[in-house]
Amino acid sequence: MLAAAGHSPASKRLALRFTAWLFASPARYALAGKLARLALRLLPAGLMARLAGPWGRQRELPVAPAESFRDSYRRTHGRA
């Protein structure tokens, strides 16, 4: 169900505002990626599945990569 224009739940508006703030800064985005990879490695799989909601409870999360795609590309191809 789509919310009428200007009538979306406060939680959704807050989440979208936070996402816009996060994506507006490359440094914040990179830090969020590092924290997410760390959480995937350290937190129990059951907890991560519960945080992913109904979709996550029915699936096995992949192993978190040690580095981001951007870091991997820079390591193998230089700064280009």
Coordinates of N, CA and C in Angstrom, one line a residue, residues 2 10 12 14 19 28-29 35 41 48 58 66 78-79:
L2 N 0.6 2.1 -0.9 CA 1.4 3.3 -1.0 C 0.8 4.4 -0.1
A10 N 6.0 8.3 10.4 CA 7.1 9.1 10.9 C 8.4 8.2 10.9
K12 N 9.2 6.0 8.7 CA 9.7 5.9 7.4 C 10.4 7.2 7.0
L14 N 11.8 9.3 9.0 CA 13.0 9.4 9.7 C 14.1 8.6 9.1
T19 N 19.0 8.1 5.9 CA 19.7 7.6 4.7 C 20.2 8.7 3.8
R28 N 31.0 9.2 5.6 CA 29.9 8.6 6.4 C 29.5 7.3 5.8
Y29 N 29.4 7.3 4.5 CA 29.0 6.1 3.7 C 30.0 5.0 3.9
L35 N 31.3 -0.6 9.4 CA 30.5 -1.0 10.6 C 29.6 -2.2 10.2
R41 N 30.3 -9.9 10.7 CA 31.3 -10.9 11.2 C 31.2 -11.2 12.7
M48 N 21.3 -11.4 13.4 CA 21.3 -10.7 12.1 C 20.1 -11.1 11.3
Q58 N 14.3 -16.4 6.7 CA 14.2 -17.5 5.7 C 15.4 -17.7 4.9
A66 N 35.9 -9.0 3.6 CA 36.9 -8.3 4.5 C 37.1 -6.9 4.1
G78 N 44.9 0.5 -8.4 CA 45.4 1.8 -8.0 C 44.2 2.8 -7.8
R79 N 44.5 4.0 -7.7 CA 43.5 5.1 -7.3 C 42.6 5.5 -8.5

